[in-house]
XYZ file of C-alpha atoms in Angstrom:
175
model
C 22.429 -9.133 -10.535
C 23.228 -8.065 -6.992
C 24.566 -11.520 -6.183
C 27.147 -11.299 -8.968
C 29.072 -8.920 -6.716
C 29.648 -11.694 -4.171
C 29.747 -14.930 -6.165
C 32.399 -16.086 -8.594
C 32.042 -19.295 -10.606
C 34.150 -22.222 -9.418
C 35.638 -24.905 -11.609
C 34.042 -28.318 -11.262
C 35.889 -30.518 -8.791
C 38.032 -27.671 -7.437
C 38.339 -27.453 -3.647
C 36.590 -24.533 -1.939
C 39.731 -22.622 -0.968
C 40.899 -22.297 -4.620
C 39.074 -18.958 -4.852
C 40.804 -17.538 -1.772
C 43.833 -15.398 -2.573
C 47.155 -16.165 -0.948
C 47.184 -12.966 1.135
C 44.955 -13.629 4.174
C 44.370 -10.031 5.340
C 43.121 -8.839 1.949
C 40.743 -11.778 1.672
C 39.323 -11.091 5.144
C 38.751 -7.427 4.297
C 36.992 -8.265 1.019
C 34.881 -10.878 2.777
C 33.879 -8.398 5.500
C 32.972 -5.791 2.880
C 30.852 -8.316 0.994
C 28.959 -9.276 4.159
C 28.557 -5.606 5.032
C 26.997 -4.903 1.636
C 24.656 -7.855 2.081
C 23.522 -6.638 5.520
C 22.955 -3.082 4.246
C 20.942 -4.371 1.267
C 18.796 -6.529 3.575
C 18.130 -3.590 5.904
C 17.167 -1.321 3.013
C 14.785 -3.918 1.601
C 13.225 -4.640 4.999
C 12.771 -0.942 5.739
C 10.919 -0.393 2.477
C 8.310 -3.092 3.122
C 4.769 -1.974 3.769
C 2.727 -3.968 6.298
C -0.496 -4.076 4.309
C -1.938 -7.300 5.746
C -3.008 -5.470 8.928
C -5.543 -3.512 6.854
C -7.701 -6.521 5.944
C -11.048 -6.652 7.743
C -14.081 -4.431 8.266
C -13.673 -0.672 8.619
C -16.303 1.898 9.476
C -16.216 5.622 9.943
C -17.973 8.932 9.946
C -17.818 11.799 7.548
C -15.249 14.487 8.281
C -16.672 17.245 10.513
C -15.220 19.865 8.147
C -18.190 21.210 6.110
C -15.905 21.722 3.085
C -15.312 17.949 2.997
C -18.936 16.773 3.152
C -20.674 18.064 0.048
C -23.611 15.830 -0.944
C -23.591 13.870 2.318
C -25.269 14.538 5.655
C -23.157 14.998 8.783
C -24.480 11.692 10.231
C -23.506 9.546 7.228
C -21.169 6.591 7.780
C -19.170 4.490 5.348
C -18.326 0.783 5.761
C -15.498 -1.021 3.941
C -14.799 -4.743 3.839
C -11.179 -5.270 2.766
C -10.652 -8.937 1.845
C -7.085 -8.670 0.503
C -4.608 -6.084 -0.702
C -1.116 -5.704 -2.033
C 0.903 -2.834 -3.467
C -1.038 -2.855 -6.757
C -4.616 -3.825 -5.924
C -7.236 -4.007 -3.186
C -10.122 -6.491 -3.042
C -12.812 -4.489 -1.271
C -16.548 -3.931 -1.063
C -18.164 -0.719 0.197
C -21.476 0.066 1.836
C -22.346 3.637 0.880
C -24.439 5.882 3.148
C -28.140 5.281 2.550
C -27.505 2.107 0.540
C -27.777 -1.282 2.328
C -26.134 -3.136 -0.593
C -22.386 -3.641 -0.756
C -20.762 -2.318 -3.921
C -17.530 -3.783 -5.286
C -14.524 -1.462 -5.498
C -12.961 -1.574 -8.971
C -9.286 -0.617 -8.688
C -7.523 1.488 -11.261
C -4.528 -0.871 -11.188
C -2.218 1.317 -13.250
C -2.631 4.157 -10.746
C -1.022 1.998 -8.036
C 2.082 1.557 -10.218
C 2.147 5.276 -10.973
C 3.235 8.053 -8.613
C -0.420 8.265 -7.542
C -0.066 5.062 -5.497
C 2.596 6.602 -3.289
C 1.487 10.217 -3.470
C 2.278 12.391 -0.494
C -0.595 13.541 1.704
C -0.596 15.032 5.193
C 0.037 12.323 7.762
C 2.458 10.327 5.596
C 0.277 7.593 4.081
C 1.667 4.138 3.345
C -0.336 3.663 0.178
C -3.246 5.070 -1.831
C -5.619 3.208 -4.131
C -7.849 4.747 -6.793
C -10.976 3.064 -8.055
C -14.658 3.239 -8.857
C -17.891 2.181 -7.205
C -20.751 1.498 -9.602
C -23.997 1.182 -7.625
C -26.818 -0.310 -9.726
C -28.925 2.396 -11.359
C -26.592 5.240 -10.313
C -23.624 7.076 -11.723
C -20.206 5.806 -10.671
C -18.237 7.238 -7.738
C -14.502 7.811 -7.789
C -12.977 6.540 -4.533
C -9.506 7.287 -3.181
C -8.592 4.871 -0.385
C -5.592 5.965 1.692
C -3.843 3.756 4.273
C -1.956 5.293 7.175
C 0.154 3.688 9.905
C -0.774 2.636 12.512
C -4.024 1.197 11.213
C -5.850 4.303 10.013
C -7.843 4.532 6.790
C -9.380 7.451 4.901
C -11.758 7.153 1.972
C -12.647 10.009 -0.348
C -15.907 9.442 -2.226
C -16.330 11.718 -5.261
C -18.892 12.062 -8.043
C -18.797 14.749 -10.712
C -16.967 18.059 -10.524
C -19.212 19.444 -7.771
C -21.922 16.847 -7.146
C -20.546 14.738 -4.259
C -17.369 14.969 -2.218
C -16.874 13.340 1.168
C -13.888 12.387 3.295
C -14.513 9.507 5.704
C -12.084 8.609 8.502
C -12.464 4.936 9.320
C -11.526 2.659 12.207
C -11.175 -1.100 12.132
C -14.040 -3.008 13.697
C -13.163 -5.883 16.061
């Protein structure tokens, strides 16, 4: 599609300079414009890339000190995440909830990543957000919103019910 702007088909067996017009200055200008478009397109594509691989690993953090953001948790509670892999649409992650020694698998809502929710705007300018569920055995499910910030900051919102549990955890990567 984009490459059609720069490439024209050549007849079989024709020498390379057949496509070059007779007027040299016009050809040079068109060639420079084509290369300029290619460079601009490459810069735009490179600028839009998200460095998500730096978020793989183990993350741990405390509950937000704001009492409005810690309903159903105690102030000392900590959350641990193990991020095995992630891309723009999905995250392979397990979570250790406060008071639960077992790791629980994060189940991504994959369609949310393709929706505006995946790139929703929050304070701090996040790179990406993931929505999913944790289903601890014998308990009701938690909704989790995982938000990635540059450079290397992660927030996790753990929610259950309309007013049962709500906690915002700010996490740091463990060495």
